[in-house]
CSV table of C-alpha atoms in Angstrom, one decimal:
chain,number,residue,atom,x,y,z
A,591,UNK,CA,0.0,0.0,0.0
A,592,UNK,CA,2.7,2.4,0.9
A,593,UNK,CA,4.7,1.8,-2.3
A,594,UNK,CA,1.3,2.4,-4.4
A,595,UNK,CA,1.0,5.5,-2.7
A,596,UNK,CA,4.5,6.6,-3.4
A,597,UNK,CA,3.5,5.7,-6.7
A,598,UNK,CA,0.8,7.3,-7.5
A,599,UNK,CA,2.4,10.6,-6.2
A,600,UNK,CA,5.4,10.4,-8.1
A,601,UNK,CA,3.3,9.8,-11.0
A,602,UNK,CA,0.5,12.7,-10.5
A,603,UNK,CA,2.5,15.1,-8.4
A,604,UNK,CA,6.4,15.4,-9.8
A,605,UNK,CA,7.5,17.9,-12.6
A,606,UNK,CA,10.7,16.9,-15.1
A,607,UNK,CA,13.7,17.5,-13.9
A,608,UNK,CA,15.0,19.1,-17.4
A,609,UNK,CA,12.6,22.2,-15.7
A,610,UNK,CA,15.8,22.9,-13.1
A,611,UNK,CA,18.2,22.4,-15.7
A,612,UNK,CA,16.8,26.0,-17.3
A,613,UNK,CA,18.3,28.3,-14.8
A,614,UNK,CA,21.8,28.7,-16.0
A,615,UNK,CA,22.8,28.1,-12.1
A,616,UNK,CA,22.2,24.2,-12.0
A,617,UNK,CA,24.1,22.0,-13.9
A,618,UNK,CA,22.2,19.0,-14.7
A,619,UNK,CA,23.5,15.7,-15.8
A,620,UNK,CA,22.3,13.1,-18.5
A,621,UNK,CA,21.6,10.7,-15.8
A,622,UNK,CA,19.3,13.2,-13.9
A,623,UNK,CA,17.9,14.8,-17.4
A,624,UNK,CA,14.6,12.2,-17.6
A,625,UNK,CA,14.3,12.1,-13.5
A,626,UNK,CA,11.1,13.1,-11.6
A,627,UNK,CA,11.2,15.8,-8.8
A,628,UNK,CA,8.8,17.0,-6.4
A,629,UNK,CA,7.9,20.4,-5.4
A,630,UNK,CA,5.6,20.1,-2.2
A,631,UNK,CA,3.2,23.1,-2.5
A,632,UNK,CA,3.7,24.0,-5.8
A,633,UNK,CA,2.2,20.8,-7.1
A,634,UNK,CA,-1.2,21.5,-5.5
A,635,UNK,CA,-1.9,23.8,-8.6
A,636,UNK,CA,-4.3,22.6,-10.6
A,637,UNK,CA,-4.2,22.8,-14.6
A,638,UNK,CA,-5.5,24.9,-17.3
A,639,UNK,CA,-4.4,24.8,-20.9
A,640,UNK,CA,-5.1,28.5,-21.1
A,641,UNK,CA,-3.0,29.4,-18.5
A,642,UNK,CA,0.3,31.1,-19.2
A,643,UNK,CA,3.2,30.7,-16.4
A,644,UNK,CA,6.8,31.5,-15.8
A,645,UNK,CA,9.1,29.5,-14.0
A,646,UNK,CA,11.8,31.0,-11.8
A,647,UNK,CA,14.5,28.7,-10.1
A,648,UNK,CA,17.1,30.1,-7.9
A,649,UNK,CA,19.4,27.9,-5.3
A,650,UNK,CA,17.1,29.3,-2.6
A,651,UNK,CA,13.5,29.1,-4.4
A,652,UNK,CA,11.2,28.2,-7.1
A,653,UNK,CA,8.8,30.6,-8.1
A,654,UNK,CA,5.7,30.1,-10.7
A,655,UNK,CA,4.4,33.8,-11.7
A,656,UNK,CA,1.3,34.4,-13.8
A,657,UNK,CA,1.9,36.3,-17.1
A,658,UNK,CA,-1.8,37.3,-17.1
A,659,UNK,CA,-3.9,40.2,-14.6
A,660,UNK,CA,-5.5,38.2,-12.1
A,661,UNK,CA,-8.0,39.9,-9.5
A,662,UNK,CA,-8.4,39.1,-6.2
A,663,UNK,CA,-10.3,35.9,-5.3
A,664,UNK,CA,-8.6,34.1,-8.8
A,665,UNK,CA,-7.4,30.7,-8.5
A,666,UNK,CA,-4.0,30.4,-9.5
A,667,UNK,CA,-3.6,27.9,-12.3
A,668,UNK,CA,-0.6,25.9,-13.7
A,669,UNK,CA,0.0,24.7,-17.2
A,670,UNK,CA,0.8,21.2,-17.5
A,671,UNK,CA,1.7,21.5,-21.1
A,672,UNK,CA,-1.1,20.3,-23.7
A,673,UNK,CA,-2.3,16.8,-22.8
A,674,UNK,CA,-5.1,15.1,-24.1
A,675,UNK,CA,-7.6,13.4,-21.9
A,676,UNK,CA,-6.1,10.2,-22.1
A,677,UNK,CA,-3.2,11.5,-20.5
A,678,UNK,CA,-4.9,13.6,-17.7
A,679,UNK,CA,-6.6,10.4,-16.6
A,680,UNK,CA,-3.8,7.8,-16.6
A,681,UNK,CA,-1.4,10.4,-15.0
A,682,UNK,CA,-4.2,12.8,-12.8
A,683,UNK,CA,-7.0,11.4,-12.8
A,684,UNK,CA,-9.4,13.8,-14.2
A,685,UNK,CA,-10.3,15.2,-18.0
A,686,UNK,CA,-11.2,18.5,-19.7
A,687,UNK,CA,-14.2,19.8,-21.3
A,688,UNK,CA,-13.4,20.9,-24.6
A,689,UNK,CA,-10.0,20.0,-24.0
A,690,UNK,CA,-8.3,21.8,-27.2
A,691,UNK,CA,-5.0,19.2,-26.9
A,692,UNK,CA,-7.3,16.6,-26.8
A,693,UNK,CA,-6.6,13.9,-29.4
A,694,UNK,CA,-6.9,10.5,-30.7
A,695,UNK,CA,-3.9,8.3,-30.9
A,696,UNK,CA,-2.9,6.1,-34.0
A,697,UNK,CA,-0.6,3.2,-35.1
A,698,UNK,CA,0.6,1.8,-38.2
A,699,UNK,CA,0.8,-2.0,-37.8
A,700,UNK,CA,3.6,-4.0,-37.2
A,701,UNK,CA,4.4,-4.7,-41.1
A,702,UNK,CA,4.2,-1.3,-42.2
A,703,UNK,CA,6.4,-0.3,-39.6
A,704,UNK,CA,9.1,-2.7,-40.2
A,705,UNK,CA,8.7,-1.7,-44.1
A,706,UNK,CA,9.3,2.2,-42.9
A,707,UNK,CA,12.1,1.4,-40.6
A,708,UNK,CA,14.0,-0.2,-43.6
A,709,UNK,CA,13.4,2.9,-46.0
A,710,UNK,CA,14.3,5.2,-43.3
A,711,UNK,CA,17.4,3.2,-42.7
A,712,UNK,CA,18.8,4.1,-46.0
A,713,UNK,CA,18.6,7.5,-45.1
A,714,UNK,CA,21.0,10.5,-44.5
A,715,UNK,CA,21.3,10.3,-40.4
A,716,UNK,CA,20.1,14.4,-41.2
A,717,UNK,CA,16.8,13.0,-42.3
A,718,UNK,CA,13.5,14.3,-41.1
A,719,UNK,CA,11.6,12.3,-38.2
A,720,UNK,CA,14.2,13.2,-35.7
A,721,UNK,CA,13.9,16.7,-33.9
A,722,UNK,CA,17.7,17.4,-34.7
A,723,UNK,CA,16.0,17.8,-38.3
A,724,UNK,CA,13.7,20.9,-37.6
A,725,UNK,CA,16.7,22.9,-36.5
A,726,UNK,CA,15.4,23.5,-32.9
A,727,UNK,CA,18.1,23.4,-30.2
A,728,UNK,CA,16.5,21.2,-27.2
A,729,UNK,CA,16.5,24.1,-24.4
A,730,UNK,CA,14.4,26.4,-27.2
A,731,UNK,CA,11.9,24.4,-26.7
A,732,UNK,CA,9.2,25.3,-24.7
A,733,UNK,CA,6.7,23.3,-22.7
A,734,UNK,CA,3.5,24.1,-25.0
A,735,UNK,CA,5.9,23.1,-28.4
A,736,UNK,CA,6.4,19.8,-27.1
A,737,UNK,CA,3.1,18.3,-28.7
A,738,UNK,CA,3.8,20.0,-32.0
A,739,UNK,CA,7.3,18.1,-32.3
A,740,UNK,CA,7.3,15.3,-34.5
A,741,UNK,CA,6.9,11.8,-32.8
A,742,UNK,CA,10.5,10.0,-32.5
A,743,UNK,CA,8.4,6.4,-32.1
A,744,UNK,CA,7.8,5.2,-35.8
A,745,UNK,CA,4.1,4.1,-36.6
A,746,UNK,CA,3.0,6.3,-33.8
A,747,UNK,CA,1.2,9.3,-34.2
A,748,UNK,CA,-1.9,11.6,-33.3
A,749,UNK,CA,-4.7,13.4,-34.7
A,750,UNK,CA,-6.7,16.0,-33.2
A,751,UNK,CA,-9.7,18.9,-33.7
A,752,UNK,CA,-9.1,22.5,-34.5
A,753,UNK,CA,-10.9,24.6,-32.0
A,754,UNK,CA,-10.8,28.3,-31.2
A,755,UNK,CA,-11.5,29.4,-27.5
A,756,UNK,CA,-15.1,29.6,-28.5
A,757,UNK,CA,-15.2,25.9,-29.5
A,758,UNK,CA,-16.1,27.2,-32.7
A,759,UNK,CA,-14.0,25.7,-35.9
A,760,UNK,CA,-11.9,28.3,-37.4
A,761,UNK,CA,-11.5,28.9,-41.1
A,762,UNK,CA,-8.5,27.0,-41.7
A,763,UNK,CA,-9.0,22.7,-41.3
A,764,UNK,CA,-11.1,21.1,-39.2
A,765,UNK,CA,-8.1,18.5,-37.6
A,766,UNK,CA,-4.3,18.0,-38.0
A,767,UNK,CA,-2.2,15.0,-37.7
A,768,UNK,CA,0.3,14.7,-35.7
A,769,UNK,CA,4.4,15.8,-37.7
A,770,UNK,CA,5.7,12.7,-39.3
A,771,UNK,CA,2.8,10.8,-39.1
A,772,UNK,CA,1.6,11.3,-42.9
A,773,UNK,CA,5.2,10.6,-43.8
A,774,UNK,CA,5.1,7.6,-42.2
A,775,UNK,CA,1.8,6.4,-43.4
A,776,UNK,CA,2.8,7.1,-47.0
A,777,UNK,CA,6.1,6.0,-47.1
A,778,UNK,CA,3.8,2.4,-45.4
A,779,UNK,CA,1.8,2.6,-48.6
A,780,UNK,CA,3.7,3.4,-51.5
A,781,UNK,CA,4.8,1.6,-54.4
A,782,UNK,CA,8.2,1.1,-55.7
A,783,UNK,CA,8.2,4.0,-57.7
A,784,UNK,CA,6.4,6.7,-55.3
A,785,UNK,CA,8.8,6.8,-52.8
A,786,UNK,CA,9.6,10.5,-51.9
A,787,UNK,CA,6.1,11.4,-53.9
A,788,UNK,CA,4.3,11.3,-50.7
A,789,UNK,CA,4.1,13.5,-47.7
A,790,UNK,CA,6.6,15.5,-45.9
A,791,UNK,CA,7.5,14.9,-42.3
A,792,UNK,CA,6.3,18.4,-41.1
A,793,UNK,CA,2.3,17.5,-43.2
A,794,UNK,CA,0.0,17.8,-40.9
A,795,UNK,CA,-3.0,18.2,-43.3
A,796,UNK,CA,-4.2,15.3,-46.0
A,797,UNK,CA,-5.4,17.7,-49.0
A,798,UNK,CA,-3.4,20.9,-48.6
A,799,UNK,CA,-0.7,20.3,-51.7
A,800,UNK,CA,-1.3,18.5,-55.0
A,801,UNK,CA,-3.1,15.5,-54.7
A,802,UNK,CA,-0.9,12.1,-56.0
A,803,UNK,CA,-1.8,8.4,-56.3
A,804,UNK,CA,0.3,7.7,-52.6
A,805,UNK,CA,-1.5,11.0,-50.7
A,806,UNK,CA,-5.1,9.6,-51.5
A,807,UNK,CA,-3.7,6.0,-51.1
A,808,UNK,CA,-2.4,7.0,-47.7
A,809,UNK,CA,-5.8,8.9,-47.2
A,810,UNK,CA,-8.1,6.4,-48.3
A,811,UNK,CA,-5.9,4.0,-45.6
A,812,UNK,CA,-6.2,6.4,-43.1
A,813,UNK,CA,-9.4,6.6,-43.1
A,814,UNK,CA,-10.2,3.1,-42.7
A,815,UNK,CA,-8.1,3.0,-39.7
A,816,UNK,CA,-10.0,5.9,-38.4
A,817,UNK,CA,-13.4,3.6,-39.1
A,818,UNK,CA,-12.2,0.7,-37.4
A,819,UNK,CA,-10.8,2.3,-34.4
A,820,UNK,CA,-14.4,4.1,-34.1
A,821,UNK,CA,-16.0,0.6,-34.4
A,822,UNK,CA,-14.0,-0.7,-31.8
A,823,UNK,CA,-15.3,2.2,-29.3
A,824,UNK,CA,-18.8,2.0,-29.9
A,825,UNK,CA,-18.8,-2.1,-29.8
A,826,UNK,CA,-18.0,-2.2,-26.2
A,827,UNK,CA,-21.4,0.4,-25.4
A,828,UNK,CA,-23.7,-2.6,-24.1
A,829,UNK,CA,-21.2,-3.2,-21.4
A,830,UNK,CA,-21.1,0.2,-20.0
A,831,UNK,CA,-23.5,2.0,-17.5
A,832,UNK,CA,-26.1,4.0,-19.0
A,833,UNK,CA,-25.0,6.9,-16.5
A,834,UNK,CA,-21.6,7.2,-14.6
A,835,UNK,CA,-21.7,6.2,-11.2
A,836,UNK,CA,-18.9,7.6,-9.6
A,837,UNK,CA,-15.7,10.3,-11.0
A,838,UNK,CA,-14.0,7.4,-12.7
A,839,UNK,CA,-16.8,6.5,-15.2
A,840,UNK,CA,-17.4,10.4,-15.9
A,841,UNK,CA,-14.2,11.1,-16.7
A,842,UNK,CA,-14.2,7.9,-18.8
A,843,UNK,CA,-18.1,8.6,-20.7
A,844,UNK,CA,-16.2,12.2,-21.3
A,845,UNK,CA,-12.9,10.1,-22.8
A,846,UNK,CA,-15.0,8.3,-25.2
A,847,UNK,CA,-17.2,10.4,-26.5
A,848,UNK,CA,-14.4,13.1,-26.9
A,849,UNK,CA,-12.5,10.4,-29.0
A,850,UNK,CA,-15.5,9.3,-30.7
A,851,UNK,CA,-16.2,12.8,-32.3
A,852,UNK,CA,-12.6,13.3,-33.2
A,853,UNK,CA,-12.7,10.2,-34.9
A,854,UNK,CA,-16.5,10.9,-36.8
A,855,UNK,CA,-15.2,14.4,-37.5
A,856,UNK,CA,-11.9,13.5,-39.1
A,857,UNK,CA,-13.4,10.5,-40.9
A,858,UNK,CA,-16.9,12.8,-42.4
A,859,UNK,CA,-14.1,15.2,-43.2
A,860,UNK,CA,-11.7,12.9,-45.2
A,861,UNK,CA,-14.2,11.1,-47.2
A,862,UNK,CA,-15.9,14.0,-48.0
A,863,UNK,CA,-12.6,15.3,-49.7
A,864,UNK,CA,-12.3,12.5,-51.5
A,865,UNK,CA,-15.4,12.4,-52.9
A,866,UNK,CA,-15.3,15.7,-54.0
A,867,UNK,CA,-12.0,15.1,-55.8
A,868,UNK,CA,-13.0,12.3,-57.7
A,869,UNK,CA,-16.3,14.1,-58.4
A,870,UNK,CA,-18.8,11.5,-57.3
A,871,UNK,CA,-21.5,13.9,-58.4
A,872,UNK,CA,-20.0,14.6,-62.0
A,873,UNK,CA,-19.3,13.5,-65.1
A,874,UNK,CA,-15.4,13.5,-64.7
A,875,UNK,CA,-13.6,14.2,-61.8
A,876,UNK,CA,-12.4,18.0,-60.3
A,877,UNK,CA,-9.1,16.9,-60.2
A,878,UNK,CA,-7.7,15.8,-63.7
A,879,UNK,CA,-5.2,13.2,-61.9
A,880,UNK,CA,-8.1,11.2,-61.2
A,881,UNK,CA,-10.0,8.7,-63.0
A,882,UNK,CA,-12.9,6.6,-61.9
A,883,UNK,CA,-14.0,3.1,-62.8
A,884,UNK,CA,-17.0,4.3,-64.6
A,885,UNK,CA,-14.8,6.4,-66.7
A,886,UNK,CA,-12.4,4.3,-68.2
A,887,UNK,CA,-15.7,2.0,-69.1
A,888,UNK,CA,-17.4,4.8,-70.9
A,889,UNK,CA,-14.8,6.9,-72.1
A,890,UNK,CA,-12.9,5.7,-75.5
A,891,UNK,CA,-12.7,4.6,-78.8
A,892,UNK,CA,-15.7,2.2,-79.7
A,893,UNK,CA,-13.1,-1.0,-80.7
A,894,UNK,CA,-10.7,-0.6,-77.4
A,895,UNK,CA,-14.1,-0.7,-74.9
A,896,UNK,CA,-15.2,-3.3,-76.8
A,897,UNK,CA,-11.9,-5.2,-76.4
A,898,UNK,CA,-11.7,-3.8,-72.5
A,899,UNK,CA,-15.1,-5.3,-71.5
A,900,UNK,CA,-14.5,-8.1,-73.0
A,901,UNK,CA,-11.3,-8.4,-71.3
A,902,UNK,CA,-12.8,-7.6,-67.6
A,903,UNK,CA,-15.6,-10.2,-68.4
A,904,UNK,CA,-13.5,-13.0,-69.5
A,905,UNK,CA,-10.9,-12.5,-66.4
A,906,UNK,CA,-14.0,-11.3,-63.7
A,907,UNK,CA,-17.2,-12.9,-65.2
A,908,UNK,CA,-18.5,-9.4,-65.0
A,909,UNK,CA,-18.2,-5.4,-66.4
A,910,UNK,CA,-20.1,-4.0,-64.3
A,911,UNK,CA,-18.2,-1.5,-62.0
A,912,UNK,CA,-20.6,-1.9,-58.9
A,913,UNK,CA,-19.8,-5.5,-58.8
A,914,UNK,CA,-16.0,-5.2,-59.6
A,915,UNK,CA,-15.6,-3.0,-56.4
A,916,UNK,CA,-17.7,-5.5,-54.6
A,917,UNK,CA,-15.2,-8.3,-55.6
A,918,UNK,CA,-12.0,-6.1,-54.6
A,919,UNK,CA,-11.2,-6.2,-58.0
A,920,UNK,CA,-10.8,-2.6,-58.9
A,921,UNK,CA,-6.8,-2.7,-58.9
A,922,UNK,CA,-6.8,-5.4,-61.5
A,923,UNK,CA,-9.3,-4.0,-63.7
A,924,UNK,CA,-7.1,-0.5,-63.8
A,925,UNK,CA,-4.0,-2.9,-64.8
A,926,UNK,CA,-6.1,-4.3,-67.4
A,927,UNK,CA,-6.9,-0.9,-68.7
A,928,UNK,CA,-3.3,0.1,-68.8
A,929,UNK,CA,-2.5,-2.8,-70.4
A,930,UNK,CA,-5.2,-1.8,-73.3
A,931,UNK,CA,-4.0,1.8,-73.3
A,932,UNK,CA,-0.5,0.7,-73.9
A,933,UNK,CA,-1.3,-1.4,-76.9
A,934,UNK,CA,-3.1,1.1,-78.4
A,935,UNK,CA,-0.5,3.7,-78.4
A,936,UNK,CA,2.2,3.7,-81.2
A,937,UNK,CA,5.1,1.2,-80.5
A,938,UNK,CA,8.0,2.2,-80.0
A,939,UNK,CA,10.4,3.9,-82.4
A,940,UNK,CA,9.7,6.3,-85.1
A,941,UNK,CA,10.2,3.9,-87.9
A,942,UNK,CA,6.8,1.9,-87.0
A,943,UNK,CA,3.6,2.6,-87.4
A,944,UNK,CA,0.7,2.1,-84.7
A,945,UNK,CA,-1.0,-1.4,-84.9
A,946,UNK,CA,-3.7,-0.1,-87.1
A,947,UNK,CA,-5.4,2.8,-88.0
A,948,UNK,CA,-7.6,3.8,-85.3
A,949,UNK,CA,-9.1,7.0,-83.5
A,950,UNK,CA,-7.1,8.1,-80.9
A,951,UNK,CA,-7.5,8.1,-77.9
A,952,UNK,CA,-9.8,10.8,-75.2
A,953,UNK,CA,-7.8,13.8,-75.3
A,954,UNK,CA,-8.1,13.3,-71.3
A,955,UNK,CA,-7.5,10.1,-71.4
A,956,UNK,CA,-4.6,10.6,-72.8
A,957,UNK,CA,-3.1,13.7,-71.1
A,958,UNK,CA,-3.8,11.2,-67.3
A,959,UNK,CA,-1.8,8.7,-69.0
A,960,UNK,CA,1.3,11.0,-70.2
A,961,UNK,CA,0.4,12.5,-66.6
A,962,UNK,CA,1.0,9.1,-65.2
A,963,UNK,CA,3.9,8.3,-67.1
A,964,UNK,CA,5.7,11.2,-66.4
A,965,UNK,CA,4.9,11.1,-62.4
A,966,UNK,CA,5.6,7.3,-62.4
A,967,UNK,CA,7.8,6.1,-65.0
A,968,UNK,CA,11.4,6.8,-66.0
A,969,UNK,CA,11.9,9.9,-67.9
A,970,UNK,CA,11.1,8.0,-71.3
A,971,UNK,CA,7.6,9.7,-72.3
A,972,UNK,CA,4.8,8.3,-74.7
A,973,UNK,CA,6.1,8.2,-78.3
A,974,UNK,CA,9.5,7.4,-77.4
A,975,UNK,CA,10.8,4.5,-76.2
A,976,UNK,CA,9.4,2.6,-73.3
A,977,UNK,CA,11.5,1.3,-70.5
A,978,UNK,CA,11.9,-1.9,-70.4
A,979,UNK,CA,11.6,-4.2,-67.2
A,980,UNK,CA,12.7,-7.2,-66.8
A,981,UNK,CA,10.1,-10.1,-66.1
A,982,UNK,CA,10.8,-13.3,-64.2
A,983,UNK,CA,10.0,-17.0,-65.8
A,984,UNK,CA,7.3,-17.3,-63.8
A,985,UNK,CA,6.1,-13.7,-64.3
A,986,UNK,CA,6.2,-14.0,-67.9
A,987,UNK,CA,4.8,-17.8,-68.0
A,988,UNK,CA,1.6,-16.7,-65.9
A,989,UNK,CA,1.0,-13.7,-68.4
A,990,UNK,CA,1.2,-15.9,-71.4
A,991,UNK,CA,-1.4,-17.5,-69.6
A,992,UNK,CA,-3.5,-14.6,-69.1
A,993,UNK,CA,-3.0,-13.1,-72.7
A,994,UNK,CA,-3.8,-16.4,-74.4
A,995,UNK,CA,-7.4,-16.2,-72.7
A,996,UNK,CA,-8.0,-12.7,-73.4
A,997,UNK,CA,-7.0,-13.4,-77.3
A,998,UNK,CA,-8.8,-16.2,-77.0
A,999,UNK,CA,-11.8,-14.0,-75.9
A,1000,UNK,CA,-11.0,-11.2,-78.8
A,1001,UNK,CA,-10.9,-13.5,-81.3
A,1002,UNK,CA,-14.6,-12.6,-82.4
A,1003,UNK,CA,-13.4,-9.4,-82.6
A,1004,UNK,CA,-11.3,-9.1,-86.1
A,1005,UNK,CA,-11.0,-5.4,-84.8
A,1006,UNK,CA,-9.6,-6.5,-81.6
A,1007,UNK,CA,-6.1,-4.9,-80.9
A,1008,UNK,CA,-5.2,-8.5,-79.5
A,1009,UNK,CA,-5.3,-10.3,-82.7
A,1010,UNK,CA,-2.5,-8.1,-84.5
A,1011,UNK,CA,0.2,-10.2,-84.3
A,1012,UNK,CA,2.6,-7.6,-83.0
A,1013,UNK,CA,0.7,-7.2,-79.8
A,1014,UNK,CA,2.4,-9.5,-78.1
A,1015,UNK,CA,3.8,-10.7,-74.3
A,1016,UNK,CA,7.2,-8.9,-75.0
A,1017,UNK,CA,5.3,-5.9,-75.6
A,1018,UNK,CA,3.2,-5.5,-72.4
A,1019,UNK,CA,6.0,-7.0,-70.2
C-alpha cells in the first residue's frame, strides 16, 4: 500500500527535472535529465491549458508567476503542457471539457512499420523524423511546443480537432495529424516508384498540396483505420452504464465520446474530400489526376471498350463497375486498362507505325496517362521509347497465360487490338 502511494504521487504530483536544468545556475546531468522531482506546494496547482506561467529557479527558491492580470479571489492555475484526456486520466485522474490538446492516438501496424524502418534506414542520419532535423536546439523548446514536435516512435502518431476558445472551428482545417505521421503512413503505402512522392514529415493536413496516387492512397488508408478504431469504441457500449456512477466513469463517458467525435469528425471530413476530388456527383472528376472506374468503361474509342469489356468479363465474369468493387477487383481491372492503353499507343520507335489505324485516344485520357507516365515512370515519355523491365520466368509464364485467354476471348473481334500479331507478351512486359 505504501509503495502504491508513493506511486501514484510520483506519478501525478512530480514535474521533469530538465525544468531545473533552465536556470543557467544548475548543472544538470544526463543521468538526472529524464528524472522526476517533487515540489511540495507547488504541485497542488491545478491545470488549465489557457494558463500562461513562468518558471523562476534560484538555489534558494522556485517561483511560478502568472503572465496574465489576475483579481483578487482568482485561482491560481498551472499549465501542464497540452495533454489530451487520455493523458490527464492515466497520469491525474481527471479530464477536460473541450479540451483543445485533446486527441486520438494512431498506429501503423507491425508490417508497415518494419517496411518504414528499412526505408528510413537508408537514409542521410540528417533526415526528417528526428527533432535534430527541424533545426530547434533542445533548451528552445518550450513546454507548450512539445506536442507539435514530431513523434520520434515510428508508426506512432496523433490526430486531433481545430478549436478556437469559443469551441467554434476556425477557417482554416477542421483537424491536424500529428508531424511525421503522414510521412510515415505514406512511405507504409507506397509503391516502388512513389517513394519520396508522398508527404513531408512536417504535413500535418491530408489535401493541402497537389493530390498524388500515394497521398489519396495514404488517405483512403487512413481513413479506414480511423473507421475501425471508431467501431472498436462504440462495440464495447452494451457493457457500459447508462449513467456514470462515480468520478471514474465520468471522466471515462467524457474520454469516449471526446474520442468518438474526433474520430467521426476526421473521418466525415476525409471522405468527404475524396469524394469531391473524384467528383462523385459529376461526369469526370475535379481533379484531372483522377479517374474513376466508370470512366475508363465509358470513355474511348468504340473498338478498345469493346476489347476492355470483353477483357474484364472473360478475367472477372462481370463489367459491371458496382460489382467489380464488390469483388475487390478494382486494382486489377485498372491494370487491365493500362495494359489496353498501352497497346493502343504507337510502338516504340519512329520507324513503325501504330497497330492499325484507329481513333485516338480521349484527349483526357490521354493527357492522365502522359500524366502518369511522367509522375511514375522513367523519364522516357509516350512516343518514345518505353522502358523496359525485366520479367521473371514465372512472371512472364503466368502472363502468357493470361493473354492467351484474353486473345482467345477477342478473337470474335477481327477489330480486336489482341489479334495483330505484333501485340504480343514482350510488348506489355
Amino acid at each position: 500500500e505504501i509503495y502504491k502511494w508513493a506511486a501514484t504521487v510520483i506519478q501525478s504530483r512530480s514535474f521533469p527535472a530538465s525544468a531545473i536544468a533552465s536556470s543557467h545556475r544548475f548543472n544538470m546531468t544526463s543521468e538526472l535529465d529524464g528524472s522526476p522531482v517533487l515540489l511540495p506546494g507547488l504541485d497542488i496547482l491545478n491545470h488549465s491549458p489557457a494558463a500562461k506561467v513562468t518558471w523562476q529557479w534560484t538555489k534558494e527558491a522556485c517561483s511560478i508567476l502568472s503572465d496574465q492580470q489576475l483579481s483578487r479571489g482568482t485561482e491560481i492555475l498551472n499549465n501542464y503542457a497540452p495533454k489530451s484526456n487520455e493523458e490527464l486520466i492515466m497520469g491525474y485522474g481527471f479530464s477536460l471539457f473541450r479540451n483543445p490538446s485533446d486527441h486520438c492516438n494512431l498506429a501503423l501496424g507491425a508490417m508497415a512499420v518494419a517496411h518504414i524502418n528499412g526505408v528510413l534506414s537508408q537514409r542521410p542520419a540528417s533526415t526528417p523524423l528526428q527533432h535534430a532535423a527541424l533545426d530547434i536546439e533542445p533548451s528552445a523548446v518550450k513546454p507548450h511546443q512539445v506536442a507539435d514536435l514530431p513523434n520520434p516512435i515510428i508508426g506512432v502518431g496523433w490526430v486531433r480537432l481545430i478549436h478556437n476558445n469559443t469551441g467554434e472551428k476556425e477557417n482554416r482545417p477542421e483537424y491536424l495529424f500529428s508531424p511525421g505521421f503522414l510521412e510515415q503512413a505514406s512511405i507504409a503505402f507506397a509503391n516502388a516508384r512513389e517513394h519520396g512522392r508522398g508527404f513531408m514529415s512536417t504535413d500535418t493536413t491530408l489535401f493541402a498540396g497537389p493530390a498524388t496516387r500515394n497521398k489519396l492512397h495514404t488517405a483512403c488508408a487512413i481513413a479506414m483505420i480511423l473507421q475501425k478504431q471508431q467501431s472498436d469504441l462504440t462495440s464495447s457500449y452494451d457493457h457500459l452504464p447508462r449513467w456514470p456512477n462515480n468520478q471514474r466513469q465520468f471522466h471515462a463517458a467524457r474520454y469516449r465520446r471526446g474520442q468518438l467525435l474526433i474520430l467521426r469528425t476526421v473521418t466525415d471530413s476525409i471522405l468527404t474530400s475524396l469524394r469531391f476530388l473524384a467528383g462523385l456527383d459529376t461526369s469526370w472528376p475535379r481533379d484531372k489526376r483522377l479517374l474513376r472506374l466508370e470512366h475508363i468503361l465509358k470513355a474511348g474509342p468504340k473498338e478498345f471498350l469493346i476489347d476492355f469489356r470483353a477483357v474484364l468479363h472473360v478475367g472477372f465474369g462481370t463489367r459491371n463497375a458496382e460489382k467489380i468493387r464488390q469483388q475487390m477487383l478494382l486494382d486489377s481491372a485498372f491494370t487491365l486498362w493500362l495494359c489496353g492503353i498501352w497497346l493502343w499507343m504507337p510502338l516504340e520507335t519512329k520507324s513503325e507505325r501504330p497497330l492499325s489505324d484507329r481513333p485516338a485516344l480521349p484527349t483526357r485520357t490521354a493527357d492522365w496517362v502522359n500524366l502518369m507516365h511522367r509522375t511514375y515512370g522513367d523519364e522516357s515519355k509516350i512516343g518514345q521509347r518505353w522502358a523496359k523491365i525485366p520479367a521473371s520466368e514465372e512472371g512472364r509464364s503466368l502472363a502468357e497465360s493470361c493473354y492467351n485467354i484474353i486473345r482467345a476471348a477477342a478473337s470474335k473481334n477481327p477489330r480486336s487490338i489482341y489479334n495483330d500479331p505484333r501485340a504480343d507478351v514482350d510488348r506489355l512486359l
